JSON list of C-alpha atoms in Angstrom, two decimals:
[
{"chain": "A", "resi": 118, "resn": "GLY", "atom": "CA", "xyz": [-96.76, 52.74, 42.67]},
{"chain": "A", "resi": 119, "resn": "ASN", "atom": "CA", "xyz": [-94.12, 53.78, 40.20]},
{"chain": "A", "resi": 120, "resn": "SER", "atom": "CA", "xyz": [-92.02, 51.04, 38.64]},
{"chain": "A", "resi": 121, "resn": "VAL", "atom": "CA", "xyz": [-89.35, 50.57, 36.01]},
{"chain": "A", "resi": 122, "resn": "THR", "atom": "CA", "xyz": [-88.59, 47.71, 33.62]},
{"chain": "A", "resi": 123, "resn": "GLN", "atom": "CA", "xyz": [-85.12, 47.49, 32.22]},
{"chain": "A", "resi": 124, "resn": "MET", "atom": "CA", "xyz": [-83.67, 45.53, 29.34]},
{"chain": "A", "resi": 125, "resn": "GLU", "atom": "CA", "xyz": [-82.06, 42.35, 30.55]},
{"chain": "A", "resi": 126, "resn": "GLY", "atom": "CA", "xyz": [-78.41, 41.76, 29.87]},
{"chain": "A", "resi": 127, "resn": "PRO", "atom": "CA", "xyz": [-75.68, 41.07, 29.63]},
{"chain": "A", "resi": 128, "resn": "VAL", "atom": "CA", "xyz": [-74.80, 43.12, 26.57]},
{"chain": "A", "resi": 129, "resn": "THR", "atom": "CA", "xyz": [-71.49, 42.60, 24.79]},
{"chain": "A", "resi": 130, "resn": "LEU", "atom": "CA", "xyz": [-70.32, 45.02, 22.11]},
{"chain": "A", "resi": 131, "resn": "SER", "atom": "CA", "xyz": [-67.17, 45.80, 20.20]},
{"chain": "A", "resi": 132, "resn": "GLU", "atom": "CA", "xyz": [-65.50, 49.16, 20.64]},
{"chain": "A", "resi": 133, "resn": "GLU", "atom": "CA", "xyz": [-67.13, 51.96, 18.59]},
{"chain": "A", "resi": 134, "resn": "ALA", "atom": "CA", "xyz": [-70.44, 50.08, 18.32]},
{"chain": "A", "resi": 135, "resn": "PHE", "atom": "CA", "xyz": [-73.80, 51.77, 18.95]},
{"chain": "A", "resi": 136, "resn": "LEU", "atom": "CA", "xyz": [-75.41, 51.13, 22.31]},
{"chain": "A", "resi": 137, "resn": "THR", "atom": "CA", "xyz": [-79.07, 51.08, 23.31]},
{"chain": "A", "resi": 138, "resn": "ILE", "atom": "CA", "xyz": [-80.31, 49.92, 26.70]},
{"chain": "A", "resi": 139, "resn": "ASN", "atom": "CA", "xyz": [-84.08, 49.96, 26.98]},
{"chain": "A", "resi": 140, "resn": "CYS", "atom": "CA", "xyz": [-85.97, 51.28, 29.98]},
{"chain": "A", "resi": 141, "resn": "THR", "atom": "CA", "xyz": [-89.74, 51.68, 30.29]},
{"chain": "A", "resi": 142, "resn": "TYR", "atom": "CA", "xyz": [-91.61, 52.99, 33.28]},
{"chain": "A", "resi": 143, "resn": "THR", "atom": "CA", "xyz": [-95.00, 53.11, 34.91]},
{"chain": "A", "resi": 144, "resn": "ALA", "atom": "CA", "xyz": [-95.65, 56.25, 36.90]},
{"chain": "A", "resi": 145, "resn": "THR", "atom": "CA", "xyz": [-98.21, 58.64, 38.23]},
{"chain": "A", "resi": 146, "resn": "GLY", "atom": "CA", "xyz": [-97.59, 62.04, 36.74]},
{"chain": "A", "resi": 147, "resn": "TYR", "atom": "CA", "xyz": [-94.21, 62.91, 35.27]},
{"chain": "A", "resi": 148, "resn": "PRO", "atom": "CA", "xyz": [-91.48, 62.18, 37.81]},
{"chain": "A", "resi": 149, "resn": "SER", "atom": "CA", "xyz": [-87.78, 62.71, 37.18]},
{"chain": "A", "resi": 150, "resn": "LEU", "atom": "CA", "xyz": [-85.98, 59.81, 35.48]},
{"chain": "A", "resi": 151, "resn": "PHE", "atom": "CA", "xyz": [-82.41, 58.72, 36.06]},
{"chain": "A", "resi": 152, "resn": "TRP", "atom": "CA", "xyz": [-79.67, 56.53, 34.66]},
{"chain": "A", "resi": 153, "resn": "TYR", "atom": "CA", "xyz": [-77.00, 55.38, 37.09]},
{"chain": "A", "resi": 154, "resn": "VAL", "atom": "CA", "xyz": [-73.73, 53.62, 36.24]},
{"chain": "A", "resi": 155, "resn": "GLN", "atom": "CA", "xyz": [-71.74, 51.26, 38.43]},
{"chain": "A", "resi": 156, "resn": "TYR", "atom": "CA", "xyz": [-68.13, 50.60, 37.48]},
{"chain": "A", "resi": 157, "resn": "PRO", "atom": "CA", "xyz": [-66.49, 47.41, 38.78]},
{"chain": "A", "resi": 158, "resn": "GLY", "atom": "CA", "xyz": [-65.91, 47.53, 42.52]},
{"chain": "A", "resi": 159, "resn": "GLU", "atom": "CA", "xyz": [-67.56, 50.92, 42.97]},
{"chain": "A", "resi": 160, "resn": "GLY", "atom": "CA", "xyz": [-70.84, 52.44, 44.10]},
{"chain": "A", "resi": 161, "resn": "LEU", "atom": "CA", "xyz": [-73.48, 53.79, 41.76]},
{"chain": "A", "resi": 162, "resn": "GLN", "atom": "CA", "xyz": [-72.94, 57.18, 40.15]},
{"chain": "A", "resi": 163, "resn": "LEU", "atom": "CA", "xyz": [-75.56, 59.34, 38.54]},
{"chain": "A", "resi": 164, "resn": "LEU", "atom": "CA", "xyz": [-74.92, 59.26, 34.79]},
{"chain": "A", "resi": 165, "resn": "LEU", "atom": "CA", "xyz": [-77.72, 61.50, 33.57]},
{"chain": "A", "resi": 166, "resn": "LYS", "atom": "CA", "xyz": [-81.22, 62.62, 34.39]},
{"chain": "A", "resi": 167, "resn": "ALA", "atom": "CA", "xyz": [-84.31, 64.23, 32.90]},
{"chain": "A", "resi": 168, "resn": "THR", "atom": "CA", "xyz": [-86.72, 66.13, 35.07]},
{"chain": "A", "resi": 169, "resn": "LYS", "atom": "CA", "xyz": [-89.69, 66.56, 32.74]},
{"chain": "A", "resi": 170, "resn": "ALA", "atom": "CA", "xyz": [-91.30, 65.04, 29.67]},
{"chain": "A", "resi": 171, "resn": "ASP", "atom": "CA", "xyz": [-89.42, 65.55, 26.37]},
{"chain": "A", "resi": 172, "resn": "ASP", "atom": "CA", "xyz": [-86.22, 66.51, 28.21]},
{"chain": "A", "resi": 173, "resn": "LYS", "atom": "CA", "xyz": [-82.99, 64.94, 27.01]},
{"chain": "A", "resi": 174, "resn": "GLY", "atom": "CA", "xyz": [-80.34, 64.10, 29.58]},
{"chain": "A", "resi": 175, "resn": "SER", "atom": "CA", "xyz": [-76.76, 63.74, 28.42]},
{"chain": "A", "resi": 176, "resn": "ASN", "atom": "CA", "xyz": [-73.33, 63.07, 29.89]},
{"chain": "A", "resi": 177, "resn": "LYS", "atom": "CA", "xyz": [-70.07, 61.44, 28.75]},
{"chain": "A", "resi": 178, "resn": "GLY", "atom": "CA", "xyz": [-71.51, 60.84, 25.27]},
{"chain": "A", "resi": 179, "resn": "PHE", "atom": "CA", "xyz": [-74.58, 59.04, 26.65]},
{"chain": "A", "resi": 180, "resn": "GLU", "atom": "CA", "xyz": [-78.08, 60.36, 25.99]},
{"chain": "A", "resi": 181, "resn": "ALA", "atom": "CA", "xyz": [-81.62, 59.51, 27.07]},
{"chain": "A", "resi": 182, "resn": "THR", "atom": "CA", "xyz": [-84.88, 61.21, 26.17]},
{"chain": "A", "resi": 183, "resn": "TYR", "atom": "CA", "xyz": [-87.90, 61.30, 28.47]},
{"chain": "A", "resi": 184, "resn": "ARG", "atom": "CA", "xyz": [-90.70, 60.10, 26.19]},
{"chain": "A", "resi": 185, "resn": "LYS", "atom": "CA", "xyz": [-94.14, 60.24, 27.79]},
{"chain": "A", "resi": 186, "resn": "GLU", "atom": "CA", "xyz": [-95.92, 58.83, 24.72]},
{"chain": "A", "resi": 187, "resn": "THR", "atom": "CA", "xyz": [-94.05, 55.54, 24.97]},
{"chain": "A", "resi": 188, "resn": "THR", "atom": "CA", "xyz": [-93.23, 55.81, 28.72]},
{"chain": "A", "resi": 189, "resn": "SER", "atom": "CA", "xyz": [-89.60, 55.16, 27.90]},
{"chain": "A", "resi": 190, "resn": "PHE", "atom": "CA", "xyz": [-86.16, 56.48, 28.82]},
{"chain": "A", "resi": 191, "resn": "HIS", "atom": "CA", "xyz": [-83.78, 54.47, 26.66]},
{"chain": "A", "resi": 192, "resn": "LEU", "atom": "CA", "xyz": [-80.04, 54.98, 27.12]},
{"chain": "A", "resi": 193, "resn": "GLU", "atom": "CA", "xyz": [-77.96, 55.45, 23.96]},
{"chain": "A", "resi": 194, "resn": "LYS", "atom": "CA", "xyz": [-74.37, 56.07, 22.99]},
{"chain": "A", "resi": 195, "resn": "GLY", "atom": "CA", "xyz": [-73.12, 56.37, 19.46]},
{"chain": "A", "resi": 196, "resn": "SER", "atom": "CA", "xyz": [-69.66, 54.85, 19.93]},
{"chain": "A", "resi": 197, "resn": "VAL", "atom": "CA", "xyz": [-68.85, 52.87, 23.05]},
{"chain": "A", "resi": 198, "resn": "GLN", "atom": "CA", "xyz": [-65.39, 52.50, 24.53]},
{"chain": "A", "resi": 199, "resn": "VAL", "atom": "CA", "xyz": [-63.82, 49.77, 26.64]},
{"chain": "A", "resi": 200, "resn": "SER", "atom": "CA", "xyz": [-64.00, 52.16, 29.60]},
{"chain": "A", "resi": 201, "resn": "ASP", "atom": "CA", "xyz": [-67.83, 52.16, 29.33]},
{"chain": "A", "resi": 202, "resn": "SER", "atom": "CA", "xyz": [-67.91, 48.57, 30.57]},
{"chain": "A", "resi": 203, "resn": "ALA", "atom": "CA", "xyz": [-70.11, 48.74, 33.67]},
{"chain": "A", "resi": 204, "resn": "VAL", "atom": "CA", "xyz": [-73.59, 48.00, 34.99]},
{"chain": "A", "resi": 205, "resn": "TYR", "atom": "CA", "xyz": [-76.29, 50.52, 34.07]},
{"chain": "A", "resi": 206, "resn": "PHE", "atom": "CA", "xyz": [-79.44, 51.13, 36.14]},
{"chain": "A", "resi": 207, "resn": "CYS", "atom": "CA", "xyz": [-82.58, 52.98, 35.20]},
{"chain": "A", "resi": 208, "resn": "ALA", "atom": "CA", "xyz": [-84.42, 54.58, 38.16]},
{"chain": "A", "resi": 209, "resn": "LEU", "atom": "CA", "xyz": [-87.33, 56.82, 39.13]},
{"chain": "A", "resi": 210, "resn": "PRO", "atom": "CA", "xyz": [-88.90, 58.02, 42.38]},
{"chain": "A", "resi": 211, "resn": "PHE", "atom": "CA", "xyz": [-91.02, 55.35, 43.99]},
{"chain": "A", "resi": 212, "resn": "SER", "atom": "CA", "xyz": [-92.60, 56.98, 47.03]},
{"chain": "A", "resi": 213, "resn": "GLY", "atom": "CA", "xyz": [-91.56, 60.20, 48.67]},
{"chain": "A", "resi": 214, "resn": "SER", "atom": "CA", "xyz": [-87.78, 60.40, 48.49]},
{"chain": "A", "resi": 215, "resn": "ARG", "atom": "CA", "xyz": [-87.22, 56.74, 47.64]},
{"chain": "A", "resi": 216, "resn": "LEU", "atom": "CA", "xyz": [-86.04, 55.55, 44.24]},
{"chain": "A", "resi": 217, "resn": "THR", "atom": "CA", "xyz": [-86.94, 52.33, 42.51]},
{"chain": "A", "resi": 218, "resn": "PHE", "atom": "CA", "xyz": [-84.21, 50.82, 40.33]},
{"chain": "A", "resi": 219, "resn": "GLY", "atom": "CA", "xyz": [-84.27, 48.49, 37.39]},
{"chain": "A", "resi": 220, "resn": "GLU", "atom": "CA", "xyz": [-82.45, 45.18, 37.65]},
{"chain": "A", "resi": 221, "resn": "GLY", "atom": "CA", "xyz": [-79.35, 46.57, 35.96]},
{"chain": "A", "resi": 222, "resn": "THR", "atom": "CA", "xyz": [-77.78, 45.80, 32.59]},
{"chain": "A", "resi": 223, "resn": "GLN", "atom": "CA", "xyz": [-74.21, 44.57, 32.45]},
{"chain": "A", "resi": 224, "resn": "LEU", "atom": "CA", "xyz": [-72.33, 46.07, 29.49]},
{"chain": "A", "resi": 225, "resn": "THR", "atom": "CA", "xyz": [-69.02, 44.64, 28.33]},
{"chain": "A", "resi": 226, "resn": "VAL", "atom": "CA", "xyz": [-67.13, 46.40, 25.55]},
{"chain": "A", "resi": 227, "resn": "ASN", "atom": "CA", "xyz": [-64.36, 44.45, 23.85]},
{"chain": "A", "resi": 228, "resn": "PRO", "atom": "CA", "xyz": [-61.42, 46.13, 22.10]},
{"chain": "B", "resi": 198, "resn": "ASN", "atom": "CA", "xyz": [-66.02, 67.34, 49.81]},
{"chain": "B", "resi": 199, "resn": "ALA", "atom": "CA", "xyz": [-65.78, 63.60, 50.48]},
{"chain": "B", "resi": 200, "resn": "GLY", "atom": "CA", "xyz": [-69.43, 62.97, 49.53]},
{"chain": "B", "resi": 201, "resn": "VAL", "atom": "CA", "xyz": [-70.67, 59.69, 51.00]},
{"chain": "B", "resi": 202, "resn": "THR", "atom": "CA", "xyz": [-68.18, 57.48, 52.82]},
{"chain": "B", "resi": 203, "resn": "GLN", "atom": "CA", "xyz": [-68.64, 54.00, 54.25]},
{"chain": "B", "resi": 204, "resn": "THR", "atom": "CA", "xyz": [-66.71, 52.13, 56.92]},
{"chain": "B", "resi": 205, "resn": "PRO", "atom": "CA", "xyz": [-65.45, 49.40, 56.71]},
{"chain": "B", "resi": 206, "resn": "LYS", "atom": "CA", "xyz": [-64.84, 48.48, 53.06]},
{"chain": "B", "resi": 207, "resn": "PHE", "atom": "CA", "xyz": [-64.64, 44.75, 53.71]},
{"chain": "B", "resi": 208, "resn": "ARG", "atom": "CA", "xyz": [-65.61, 42.51, 56.60]},
{"chain": "B", "resi": 209, "resn": "VAL", "atom": "CA", "xyz": [-65.85, 38.80, 57.30]},
{"chain": "B", "resi": 210, "resn": "LEU", "atom": "CA", "xyz": [-68.13, 37.67, 60.12]},
{"chain": "B", "resi": 211, "resn": "LYS", "atom": "CA", "xyz": [-68.99, 34.33, 61.60]},
{"chain": "B", "resi": 212, "resn": "THR", "atom": "CA", "xyz": [-72.64, 33.35, 61.92]},
{"chain": "B", "resi": 213, "resn": "GLY", "atom": "CA", "xyz": [-74.13, 34.91, 65.05]},
{"chain": "B", "resi": 214, "resn": "GLN", "atom": "CA", "xyz": [-71.63, 37.76, 65.34]},
{"chain": "B", "resi": 215, "resn": "SER", "atom": "CA", "xyz": [-72.74, 41.36, 65.32]},
{"chain": "B", "resi": 216, "resn": "MET", "atom": "CA", "xyz": [-71.38, 44.43, 63.58]},
{"chain": "B", "resi": 217, "resn": "THR", "atom": "CA", "xyz": [-72.19, 48.01, 62.67]},
{"chain": "B", "resi": 218, "resn": "LEU", "atom": "CA", "xyz": [-71.66, 49.65, 59.29]},
{"chain": "B", "resi": 219, "resn": "LEU", "atom": "CA", "xyz": [-71.12, 53.38, 59.33]},
{"chain": "B", "resi": 220, "resn": "CYS", "atom": "CA", "xyz": [-72.21, 55.79, 56.63]},
{"chain": "B", "resi": 221, "resn": "ALA", "atom": "CA", "xyz": [-71.26, 59.45, 56.68]},
{"chain": "B", "resi": 222, "resn": "GLN", "atom": "CA", "xyz": [-72.15, 62.29, 54.30]},
{"chain": "B", "resi": 223, "resn": "ASP", "atom": "CA", "xyz": [-70.87, 65.84, 54.23]},
{"chain": "B", "resi": 224, "resn": "MET", "atom": "CA", "xyz": [-73.48, 67.33, 51.88]},
{"chain": "B", "resi": 225, "resn": "ASN", "atom": "CA", "xyz": [-76.00, 68.26, 54.60]},
{"chain": "B", "resi": 226, "resn": "HIS", "atom": "CA", "xyz": [-78.53, 65.89, 53.05]},
{"chain": "B", "resi": 227, "resn": "GLU", "atom": "CA", "xyz": [-81.79, 65.19, 54.85]},
{"chain": "B", "resi": 228, "resn": "TYR", "atom": "CA", "xyz": [-82.42, 61.71, 53.48]},
{"chain": "B", "resi": 229, "resn": "MET", "atom": "CA", "xyz": [-80.21, 58.66, 53.84]},
{"chain": "B", "resi": 230, "resn": "TYR", "atom": "CA", "xyz": [-80.61, 55.05, 52.71]},
{"chain": "B", "resi": 231, "resn": "TRP", "atom": "CA", "xyz": [-79.13, 51.58, 53.14]},
{"chain": "B", "resi": 232, "resn": "TYR", "atom": "CA", "xyz": [-79.30, 49.14, 50.23]},
{"chain": "B", "resi": 233, "resn": "ARG", "atom": "CA", "xyz": [-78.00, 45.67, 49.65]},
{"chain": "B", "resi": 234, "resn": "GLN", "atom": "CA", "xyz": [-76.90, 44.40, 46.26]},
{"chain": "B", "resi": 235, "resn": "ASP", "atom": "CA", "xyz": [-76.90, 40.72, 45.42]},
{"chain": "B", "resi": 236, "resn": "PRO", "atom": "CA", "xyz": [-76.12, 39.07, 42.09]},
{"chain": "B", "resi": 237, "resn": "GLY", "atom": "CA", "xyz": [-79.19, 39.06, 39.85]},
{"chain": "B", "resi": 238, "resn": "MET", "atom": "CA", "xyz": [-81.27, 40.95, 42.44]},
{"chain": "B", "resi": 239, "resn": "GLY", "atom": "CA", "xyz": [-80.44, 44.55, 41.68]},
{"chain": "B", "resi": 240, "resn": "LEU", "atom": "CA", "xyz": [-80.59, 46.97, 44.59]},
{"chain": "B", "resi": 241, "resn": "ARG", "atom": "CA", "xyz": [-82.96, 46.40, 47.49]},
{"chain": "B", "resi": 242, "resn": "LEU", "atom": "CA", "xyz": [-83.75, 49.02, 50.12]},
{"chain": "B", "resi": 243, "resn": "ILE", "atom": "CA", "xyz": [-83.17, 47.88, 53.70]},
{"chain": "B", "resi": 244, "resn": "HIS", "atom": "CA", "xyz": [-83.96, 50.97, 55.78]},
{"chain": "B", "resi": 245, "resn": "TYR", "atom": "CA", "xyz": [-84.00, 54.68, 55.21]},
{"chain": "B", "resi": 246, "resn": "SER", "atom": "CA", "xyz": [-84.21, 57.95, 57.12]},
{"chain": "B", "resi": 247, "resn": "VAL", "atom": "CA", "xyz": [-85.96, 61.19, 56.20]},
{"chain": "B", "resi": 248, "resn": "GLY", "atom": "CA", "xyz": [-84.14, 63.26, 58.82]},
{"chain": "B", "resi": 249, "resn": "GLU", "atom": "CA", "xyz": [-82.12, 63.21, 62.02]},
{"chain": "B", "resi": 250, "resn": "GLY", "atom": "CA", "xyz": [-83.74, 60.97, 64.61]},
{"chain": "B", "resi": 251, "resn": "THR", "atom": "CA", "xyz": [-86.03, 59.20, 62.12]},
{"chain": "B", "resi": 252, "resn": "THR", "atom": "CA", "xyz": [-85.85, 55.76, 60.53]},
{"chain": "B", "resi": 253, "resn": "ALA", "atom": "CA", "xyz": [-88.21, 53.67, 58.40]},
{"chain": "B", "resi": 254, "resn": "LYS", "atom": "CA", "xyz": [-88.31, 50.17, 56.94]},
{"chain": "B", "resi": 255, "resn": "GLY", "atom": "CA", "xyz": [-87.62, 49.45, 53.31]},
{"chain": "B", "resi": 256, "resn": "GLU", "atom": "CA", "xyz": [-88.18, 46.29, 51.29]},
{"chain": "B", "resi": 257, "resn": "VAL", "atom": "CA", "xyz": [-85.93, 43.90, 53.24]},
{"chain": "B", "resi": 258, "resn": "PRO", "atom": "CA", "xyz": [-85.56, 45.17, 56.84]},
{"chain": "B", "resi": 259, "resn": "ASP", "atom": "CA", "xyz": [-85.52, 41.86, 58.72]},
{"chain": "B", "resi": 260, "resn": "GLY", "atom": "CA", "xyz": [-82.29, 41.14, 60.58]},
{"chain": "B", "resi": 261, "resn": "TYR", "atom": "CA", "xyz": [-81.11, 44.76, 60.43]},
{"chain": "B", "resi": 262, "resn": "ASN", "atom": "CA", "xyz": [-81.45, 47.81, 62.66]},
{"chain": "B", "resi": 263, "resn": "VAL", "atom": "CA", "xyz": [-80.52, 51.41, 61.96]},
{"chain": "B", "resi": 264, "resn": "SER", "atom": "CA", "xyz": [-79.98, 54.66, 63.80]},
{"chain": "B", "resi": 265, "resn": "ARG", "atom": "CA", "xyz": [-79.65, 58.30, 62.71]},
{"chain": "B", "resi": 266, "resn": "LEU", "atom": "CA", "xyz": [-78.54, 60.16, 65.82]},
{"chain": "B", "resi": 267, "resn": "LYS", "atom": "CA", "xyz": [-76.70, 62.81, 63.82]},
{"chain": "B", "resi": 268, "resn": "LYS", "atom": "CA", "xyz": [-77.79, 64.25, 60.48]},
{"chain": "B", "resi": 269, "resn": "GLN", "atom": "CA", "xyz": [-74.53, 63.31, 58.77]},
{"chain": "B", "resi": 270, "resn": "ASN", "atom": "CA", "xyz": [-74.38, 59.69, 59.96]},
{"chain": "B", "resi": 271, "resn": "PHE", "atom": "CA", "xyz": [-76.54, 56.65, 59.32]},
{"chain": "B", "resi": 272, "resn": "LEU", "atom": "CA", "xyz": [-75.61, 53.37, 61.02]},
{"chain": "B", "resi": 273, "resn": "LEU", "atom": "CA", "xyz": [-76.66, 49.89, 59.93]},
{"chain": "B", "resi": 274, "resn": "GLY", "atom": "CA", "xyz": [-76.46, 47.14, 62.52]},
{"chain": "B", "resi": 275, "resn": "LEU", "atom": "CA", "xyz": [-76.55, 43.37, 62.23]},
{"chain": "B", "resi": 276, "resn": "GLU", "atom": "CA", "xyz": [-77.34, 41.89, 65.64]},
{"chain": "B", "resi": 277, "resn": "SER", "atom": "CA", "xyz": [-76.80, 38.22, 64.75]},
{"chain": "B", "resi": 278, "resn": "ALA", "atom": "CA", "xyz": [-75.29, 37.76, 61.31]},
{"chain": "B", "resi": 279, "resn": "ALA", "atom": "CA", "xyz": [-76.53, 34.99, 59.01]},
{"chain": "B", "resi": 280, "resn": "PRO", "atom": "CA", "xyz": [-75.01, 33.66, 55.78]},
{"chain": "B", "resi": 281, "resn": "SER", "atom": "CA", "xyz": [-78.03, 35.11, 53.91]},
{"chain": "B", "resi": 282, "resn": "GLN", "atom": "CA", "xyz": [-76.70, 38.55, 54.82]},
{"chain": "B", "resi": 283, "resn": "THR", "atom": "CA", "xyz": [-73.58, 38.04, 52.72]},
{"chain": "B", "resi": 284, "resn": "SER", "atom": "CA", "xyz": [-73.87, 40.92, 50.28]},
{"chain": "B", "resi": 285, "resn": "VAL", "atom": "CA", "xyz": [-72.53, 44.27, 49.21]},
{"chain": "B", "resi": 286, "resn": "TYR", "atom": "CA", "xyz": [-74.05, 47.11, 51.20]},
{"chain": "B", "resi": 287, "resn": "PHE", "atom": "CA", "xyz": [-74.42, 50.62, 49.83]},
{"chain": "B", "resi": 288, "resn": "CYS", "atom": "CA", "xyz": [-75.34, 53.79, 51.61]},
{"chain": "B", "resi": 289, "resn": "ALA", "atom": "CA", "xyz": [-76.84, 56.73, 49.74]},
{"chain": "B", "resi": 290, "resn": "SER", "atom": "CA", "xyz": [-78.10, 60.20, 50.52]},
{"chain": "B", "resi": 291, "resn": "THR", "atom": "CA", "xyz": [-80.15, 62.91, 48.89]},
{"chain": "B", "resi": 292, "resn": "GLY", "atom": "CA", "xyz": [-81.11, 66.45, 49.71]},
{"chain": "B", "resi": 293, "resn": "GLY", "atom": "CA", "xyz": [-84.63, 65.84, 48.49]},
{"chain": "B", "resi": 294, "resn": "THR", "atom": "CA", "xyz": [-84.92, 69.29, 47.00]},
{"chain": "B", "resi": 295, "resn": "GLY", "atom": "CA", "xyz": [-87.45, 69.89, 44.30]},
{"chain": "B", "resi": 296, "resn": "ARG", "atom": "CA", "xyz": [-88.64, 66.90, 42.30]},
{"chain": "B", "resi": 297, "resn": "SER", "atom": "CA", "xyz": [-85.22, 65.53, 41.49]},
{"chain": "B", "resi": 298, "resn": "TYR", "atom": "CA", "xyz": [-84.37, 63.19, 44.38]},
{"chain": "B", "resi": 299, "resn": "GLU", "atom": "CA", "xyz": [-81.11, 62.11, 42.79]},
{"chain": "B", "resi": 300, "resn": "GLN", "atom": "CA", "xyz": [-79.17, 59.95, 45.23]},
{"chain": "B", "resi": 301, "resn": "TYR", "atom": "CA", "xyz": [-75.43, 59.96, 45.91]},
{"chain": "B", "resi": 302, "resn": "PHE", "atom": "CA", "xyz": [-73.87, 56.61, 46.74]},
{"chain": "B", "resi": 303, "resn": "GLY", "atom": "CA", "xyz": [-70.96, 55.49, 48.85]},
{"chain": "B", "resi": 304, "resn": "PRO", "atom": "CA", "xyz": [-68.33, 53.01, 47.61]},
{"chain": "B", "resi": 305, "resn": "GLY", "atom": "CA", "xyz": [-69.91, 50.01, 49.34]},
{"chain": "B", "resi": 306, "resn": "THR", "atom": "CA", "xyz": [-69.07, 47.51, 52.08]},
{"chain": "B", "resi": 307, "resn": "ARG", "atom": "CA", "xyz": [-68.50, 43.92, 51.06]},
{"chain": "B", "resi": 308, "resn": "LEU", "atom": "CA", "xyz": [-69.68, 41.64, 53.87]},
{"chain": "B", "resi": 309, "resn": "THR", "atom": "CA", "xyz": [-69.17, 37.90, 54.00]},
{"chain": "B", "resi": 310, "resn": "VAL", "atom": "CA", "xyz": [-70.84, 35.80, 56.70]},
{"chain": "B", "resi": 311, "resn": "THR", "atom": "CA", "xyz": [-69.43, 32.30, 57.12]}
]
């Protein structure tokens, strides 16, 4: 079945630093790919998605490109802010309507 | 549009007690899910439902029961709570349209079993 491997954390950066969180996947075909974000004390929110190979998802300054050659969907942001401190999850459909999630990467941004 | 709501937000139970967590969604979604989140374990699927009147087991169903009597509600029950069920519980839903399957999450219920 489909699976996702996500970069282990935690990640600590200074404000305005460049962020990359790695995500690679194993899948049959070309399913949609997702990044979710979980702010402290809240549920997960969809951050961005890509529905086909070579698509780039973007939102709130974050970007991720669906790369079928390297089976990757790395999350990037050029200049992080303190308010970006959260846990980030990579995800893809597992079976039917179910999603499988990565283990999550804790990001802390210091001022 | 409230999205996905969960009741209660916090609960403390003693071992052996029972309780029901309620999830409600107002997006007319077909699919609903219950997850638990534990430190270092990511999200694990407990049970899910692909439509009103249906339920199915996920990764970690033991000790839990669910019901989906109405399309907008998905209930998670603990018949006899154990300390191992101390966790944060999230409900999610999706319309399941197309190939997207993006899920919408509730704010979570923090359960402590002593």
